[in-house]
Tab-separated table of C-alpha atoms in Angstrom:
chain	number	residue	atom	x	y	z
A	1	UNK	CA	0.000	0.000	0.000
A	2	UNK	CA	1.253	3.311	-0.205
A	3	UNK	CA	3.964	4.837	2.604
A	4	UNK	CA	5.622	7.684	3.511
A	5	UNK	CA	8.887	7.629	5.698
A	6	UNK	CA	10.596	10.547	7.332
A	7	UNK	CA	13.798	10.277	9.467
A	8	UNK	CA	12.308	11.576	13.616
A	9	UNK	CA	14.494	13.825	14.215
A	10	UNK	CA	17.243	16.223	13.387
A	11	UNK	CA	19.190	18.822	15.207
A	12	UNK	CA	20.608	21.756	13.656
A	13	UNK	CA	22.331	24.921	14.747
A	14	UNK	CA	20.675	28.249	14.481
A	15	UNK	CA	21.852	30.508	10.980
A	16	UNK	CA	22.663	26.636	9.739
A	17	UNK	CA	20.257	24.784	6.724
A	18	UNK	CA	18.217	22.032	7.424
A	19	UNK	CA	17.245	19.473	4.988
A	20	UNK	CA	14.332	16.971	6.034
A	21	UNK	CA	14.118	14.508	3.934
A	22	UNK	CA	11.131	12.178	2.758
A	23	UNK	CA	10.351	8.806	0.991
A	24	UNK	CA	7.196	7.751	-0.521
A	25	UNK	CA	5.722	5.011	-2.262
A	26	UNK	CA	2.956	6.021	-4.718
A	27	UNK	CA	4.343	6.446	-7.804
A	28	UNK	CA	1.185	8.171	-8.668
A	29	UNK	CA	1.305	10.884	-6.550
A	30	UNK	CA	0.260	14.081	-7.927
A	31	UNK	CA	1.136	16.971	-5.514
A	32	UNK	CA	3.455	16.327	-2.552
A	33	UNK	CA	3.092	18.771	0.450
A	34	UNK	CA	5.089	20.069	3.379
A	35	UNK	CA	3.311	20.541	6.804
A	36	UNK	CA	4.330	22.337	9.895
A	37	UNK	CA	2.939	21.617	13.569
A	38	UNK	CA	4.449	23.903	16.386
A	39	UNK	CA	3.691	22.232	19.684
A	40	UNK	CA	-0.274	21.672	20.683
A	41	UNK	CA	-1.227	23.021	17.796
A	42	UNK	CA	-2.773	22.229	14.137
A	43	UNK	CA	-0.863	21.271	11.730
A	44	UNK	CA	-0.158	24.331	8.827
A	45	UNK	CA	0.456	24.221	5.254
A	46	UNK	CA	3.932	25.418	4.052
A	47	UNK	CA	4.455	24.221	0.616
A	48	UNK	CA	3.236	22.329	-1.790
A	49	UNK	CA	5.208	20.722	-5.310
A	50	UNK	CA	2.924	19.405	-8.350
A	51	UNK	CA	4.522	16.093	-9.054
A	52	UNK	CA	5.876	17.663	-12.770
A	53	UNK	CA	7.868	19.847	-11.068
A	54	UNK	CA	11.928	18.993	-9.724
A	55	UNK	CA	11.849	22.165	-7.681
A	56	UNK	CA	10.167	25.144	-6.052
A	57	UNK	CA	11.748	27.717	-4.044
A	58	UNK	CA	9.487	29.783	-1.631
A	59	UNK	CA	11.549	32.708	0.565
A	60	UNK	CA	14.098	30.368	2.635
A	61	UNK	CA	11.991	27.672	2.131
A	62	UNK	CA	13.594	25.058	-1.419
A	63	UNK	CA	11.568	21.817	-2.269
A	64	UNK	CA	13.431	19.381	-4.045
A	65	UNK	CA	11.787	16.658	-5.945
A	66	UNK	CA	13.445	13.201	-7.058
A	67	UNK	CA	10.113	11.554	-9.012
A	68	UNK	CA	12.203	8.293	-10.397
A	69	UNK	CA	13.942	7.488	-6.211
A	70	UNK	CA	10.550	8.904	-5.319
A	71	UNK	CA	12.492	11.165	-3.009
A	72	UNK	CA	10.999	14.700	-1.460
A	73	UNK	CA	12.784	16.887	0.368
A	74	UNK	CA	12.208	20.209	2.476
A	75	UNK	CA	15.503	22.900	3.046
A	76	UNK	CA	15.371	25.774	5.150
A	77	UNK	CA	17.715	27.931	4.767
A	78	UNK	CA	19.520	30.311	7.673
A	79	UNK	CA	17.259	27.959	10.310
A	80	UNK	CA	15.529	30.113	13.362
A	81	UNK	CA	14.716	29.228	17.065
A	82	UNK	CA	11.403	29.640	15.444
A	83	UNK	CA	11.711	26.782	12.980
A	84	UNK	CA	11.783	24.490	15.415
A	85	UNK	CA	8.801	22.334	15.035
A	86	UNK	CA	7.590	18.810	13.843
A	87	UNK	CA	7.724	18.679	9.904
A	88	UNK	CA	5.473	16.685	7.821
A	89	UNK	CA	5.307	15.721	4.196
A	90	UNK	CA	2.324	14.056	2.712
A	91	UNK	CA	1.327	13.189	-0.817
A	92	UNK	CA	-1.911	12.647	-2.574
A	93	UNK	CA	-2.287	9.307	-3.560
A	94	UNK	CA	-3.956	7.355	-5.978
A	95	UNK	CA	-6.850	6.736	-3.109
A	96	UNK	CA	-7.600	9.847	-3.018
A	97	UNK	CA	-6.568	10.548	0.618
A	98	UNK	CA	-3.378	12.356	1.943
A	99	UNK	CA	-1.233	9.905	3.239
A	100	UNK	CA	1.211	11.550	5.919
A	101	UNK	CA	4.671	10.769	7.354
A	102	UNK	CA	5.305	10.175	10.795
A	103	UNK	CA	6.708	13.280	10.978
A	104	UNK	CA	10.181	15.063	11.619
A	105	UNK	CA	11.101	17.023	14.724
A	106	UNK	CA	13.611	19.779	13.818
A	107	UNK	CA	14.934	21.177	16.887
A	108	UNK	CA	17.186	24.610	16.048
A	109	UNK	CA	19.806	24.757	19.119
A	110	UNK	CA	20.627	28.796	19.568
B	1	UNK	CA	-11.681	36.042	10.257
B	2	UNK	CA	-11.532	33.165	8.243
B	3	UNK	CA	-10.434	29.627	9.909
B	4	UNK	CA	-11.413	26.328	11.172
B	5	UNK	CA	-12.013	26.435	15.322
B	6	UNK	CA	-12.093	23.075	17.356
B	7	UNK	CA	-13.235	23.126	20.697
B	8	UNK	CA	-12.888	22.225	23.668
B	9	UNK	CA	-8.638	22.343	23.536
B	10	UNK	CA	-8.709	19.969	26.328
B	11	UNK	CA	-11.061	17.391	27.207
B	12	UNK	CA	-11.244	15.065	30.371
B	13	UNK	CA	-13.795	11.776	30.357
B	14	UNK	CA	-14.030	8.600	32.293
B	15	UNK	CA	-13.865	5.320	30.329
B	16	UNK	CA	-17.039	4.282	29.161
B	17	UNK	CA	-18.540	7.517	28.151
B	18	UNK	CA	-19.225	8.644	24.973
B	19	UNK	CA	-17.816	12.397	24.030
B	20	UNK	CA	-18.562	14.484	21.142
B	21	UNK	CA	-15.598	16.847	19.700
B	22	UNK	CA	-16.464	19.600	17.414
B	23	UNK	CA	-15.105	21.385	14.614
B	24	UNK	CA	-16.525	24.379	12.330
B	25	UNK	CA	-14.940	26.353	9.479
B	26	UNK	CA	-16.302	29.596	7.937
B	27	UNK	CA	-14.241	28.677	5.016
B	28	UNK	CA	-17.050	28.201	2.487
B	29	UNK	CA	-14.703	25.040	2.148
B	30	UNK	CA	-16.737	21.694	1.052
B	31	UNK	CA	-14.835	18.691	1.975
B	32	UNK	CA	-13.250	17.881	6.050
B	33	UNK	CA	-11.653	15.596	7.547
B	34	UNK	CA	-10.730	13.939	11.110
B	35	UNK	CA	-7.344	12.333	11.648
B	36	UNK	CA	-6.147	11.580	15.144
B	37	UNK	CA	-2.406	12.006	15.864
B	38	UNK	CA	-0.553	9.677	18.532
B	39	UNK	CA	3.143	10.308	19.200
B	40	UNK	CA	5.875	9.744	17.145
B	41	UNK	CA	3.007	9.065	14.748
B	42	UNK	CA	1.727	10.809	11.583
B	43	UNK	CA	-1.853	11.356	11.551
B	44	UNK	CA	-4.608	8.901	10.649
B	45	UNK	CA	-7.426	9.406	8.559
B	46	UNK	CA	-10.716	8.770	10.907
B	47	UNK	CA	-13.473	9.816	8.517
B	48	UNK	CA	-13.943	12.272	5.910
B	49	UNK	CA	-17.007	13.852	4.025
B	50	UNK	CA	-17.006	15.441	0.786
B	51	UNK	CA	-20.133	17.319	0.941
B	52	UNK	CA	-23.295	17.813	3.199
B	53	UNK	CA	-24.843	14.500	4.437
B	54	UNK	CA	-22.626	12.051	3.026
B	55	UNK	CA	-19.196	11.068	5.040
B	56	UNK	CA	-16.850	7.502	4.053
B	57	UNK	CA	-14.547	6.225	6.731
B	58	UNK	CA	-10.858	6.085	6.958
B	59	UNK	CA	-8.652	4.009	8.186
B	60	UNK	CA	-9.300	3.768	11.412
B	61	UNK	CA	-13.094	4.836	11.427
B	62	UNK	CA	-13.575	1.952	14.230
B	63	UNK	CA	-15.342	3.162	17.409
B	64	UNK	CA	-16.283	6.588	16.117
B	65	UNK	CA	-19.174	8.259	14.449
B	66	UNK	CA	-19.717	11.491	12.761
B	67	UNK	CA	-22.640	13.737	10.623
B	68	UNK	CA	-22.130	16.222	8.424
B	69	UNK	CA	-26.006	18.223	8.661
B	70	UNK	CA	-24.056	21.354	7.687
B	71	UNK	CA	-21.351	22.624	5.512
B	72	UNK	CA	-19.679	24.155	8.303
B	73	UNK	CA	-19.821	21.842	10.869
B	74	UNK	CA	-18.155	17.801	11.523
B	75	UNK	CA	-18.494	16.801	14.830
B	76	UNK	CA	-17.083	13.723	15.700
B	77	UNK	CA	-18.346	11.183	18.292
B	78	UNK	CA	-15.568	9.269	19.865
B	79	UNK	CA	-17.536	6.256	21.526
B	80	UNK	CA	-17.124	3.692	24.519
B	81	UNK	CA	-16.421	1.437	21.460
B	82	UNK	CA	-13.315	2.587	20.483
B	83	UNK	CA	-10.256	1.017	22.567
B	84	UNK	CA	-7.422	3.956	22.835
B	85	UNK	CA	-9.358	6.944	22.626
B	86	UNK	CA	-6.407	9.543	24.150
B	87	UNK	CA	-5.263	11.083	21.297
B	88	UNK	CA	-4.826	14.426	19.733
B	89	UNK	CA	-7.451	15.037	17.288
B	90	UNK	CA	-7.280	17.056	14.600
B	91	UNK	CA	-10.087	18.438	11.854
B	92	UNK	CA	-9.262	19.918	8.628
B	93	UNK	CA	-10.990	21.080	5.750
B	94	UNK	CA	-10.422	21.510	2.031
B	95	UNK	CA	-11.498	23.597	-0.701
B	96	UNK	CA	-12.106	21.177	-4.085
B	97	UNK	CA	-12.527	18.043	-2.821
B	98	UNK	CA	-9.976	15.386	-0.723
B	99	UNK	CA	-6.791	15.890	-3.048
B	100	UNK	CA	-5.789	19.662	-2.682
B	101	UNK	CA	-4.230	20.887	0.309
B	102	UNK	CA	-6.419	20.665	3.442
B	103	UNK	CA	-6.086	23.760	6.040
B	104	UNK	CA	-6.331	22.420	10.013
B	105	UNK	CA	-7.663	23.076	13.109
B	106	UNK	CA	-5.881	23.990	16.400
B	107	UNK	CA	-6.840	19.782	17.773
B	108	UNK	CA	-8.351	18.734	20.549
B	109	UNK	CA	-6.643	16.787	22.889
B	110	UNK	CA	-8.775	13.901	24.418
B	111	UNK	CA	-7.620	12.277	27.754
B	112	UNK	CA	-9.481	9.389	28.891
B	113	UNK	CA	-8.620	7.473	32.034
């Protein structure tokens, strides 16, 4: 069925990039999105890349796209205290649904 | 403003009971969701309906219920049913239908002891 894996965690230091990266099964996927969730809180919509596409670059914020290793990743460039957060990628599968990682917790040490 | 609210934030029930979470968005949006988050987890898809009065289950629609009598509003009824019911639950809703990007609610978090 389909899957999506993210590594749990990674640890960067503040001005530093972070790269969170994310696998996925479906090779039908048609957009693949990028989700933010500070703590207790909803989960909010950072970017999104139409499965066409091998990049898209929004302010610090660079979304790389493998489509043939099935391979999406998030960078953020000169990382903030306020980046820290739990990062999730999801795609639109062939279902219909949004099927979600388990999520990566970025913590940005000052 | 626009936005999807969820309330209570917290919620406190014996084993047993059944509880009732809502959610309502002024979005004008037609299609929500309910996914329940555990940690270290992604989220889980509990039900989702695509327009008034009709909802399908998700994956783990097991020991929950919900209606969709409005646009605006999904409430979801977690029941005595459903075996693990303290979770973080989250609603979201989305403006063409269940493929394009779906905007969330701030969750409810549901502690049952």
């Amino acid at each position: 069925g389909e899957d999506v894996e993210q590594s749990l965690f990674l640890s960067v230091r503040e001005g530093d990039s972070s790269v969170i990266n994310c696998t996925y099964t479906d090779s039908s996927s048609t957009y693949l999105y990028w989700y933010k969730q500070e703590p207790g809180a909803g989960l909010q919509l950072l970017t999104y890349i139409f499965s066409n596409m091998d990049m898209k670059q929004d302010q610090r914020l660079t979304v790389l796209l493998n489509k043939k290793d099935k391979h999406l990743s998030l960078r953020i460039a000169d990382t903030q205290t306020g980046d820290s957060a739990i990062y999730f990628c999801a795609e639109a599968g062939n279902t219909g649904k949004l099927i979600f990682g388990q999520g990566t917790t970025l913590q940005v040490k000052p | 403003d626009g936005g999807i609210t969820q309330s209570p934030k917290y919620l406190f029930r014996k084993e047993g009971q059944n509880v009732t979470l809502s959610c309502e968005q002024n979005l004008n949006h037609d299609a929500m969701y309910w996914y329940r988050q555990d940690p270290g987890q992604g989220l889980r898809l509990i039900y989702y309906s695509q327009i008034v009065n009709d909802f399908q289950k998700g994956d783990i629609a097991e020991g929950y219920s919900v209606s969709r009598e409005k646009k605006e509003s999904f409430p979801l009824t977690v029941t005595s049913a459903q075996k693990n019911p303290t979770a973080f639950y989250l609603c979201a809703s989305s403006p063409e239908g269940i493929v394009s990007e779906q905007y969330f609610g701030p969750g409810t978090r549901l502690t049952v002891t």
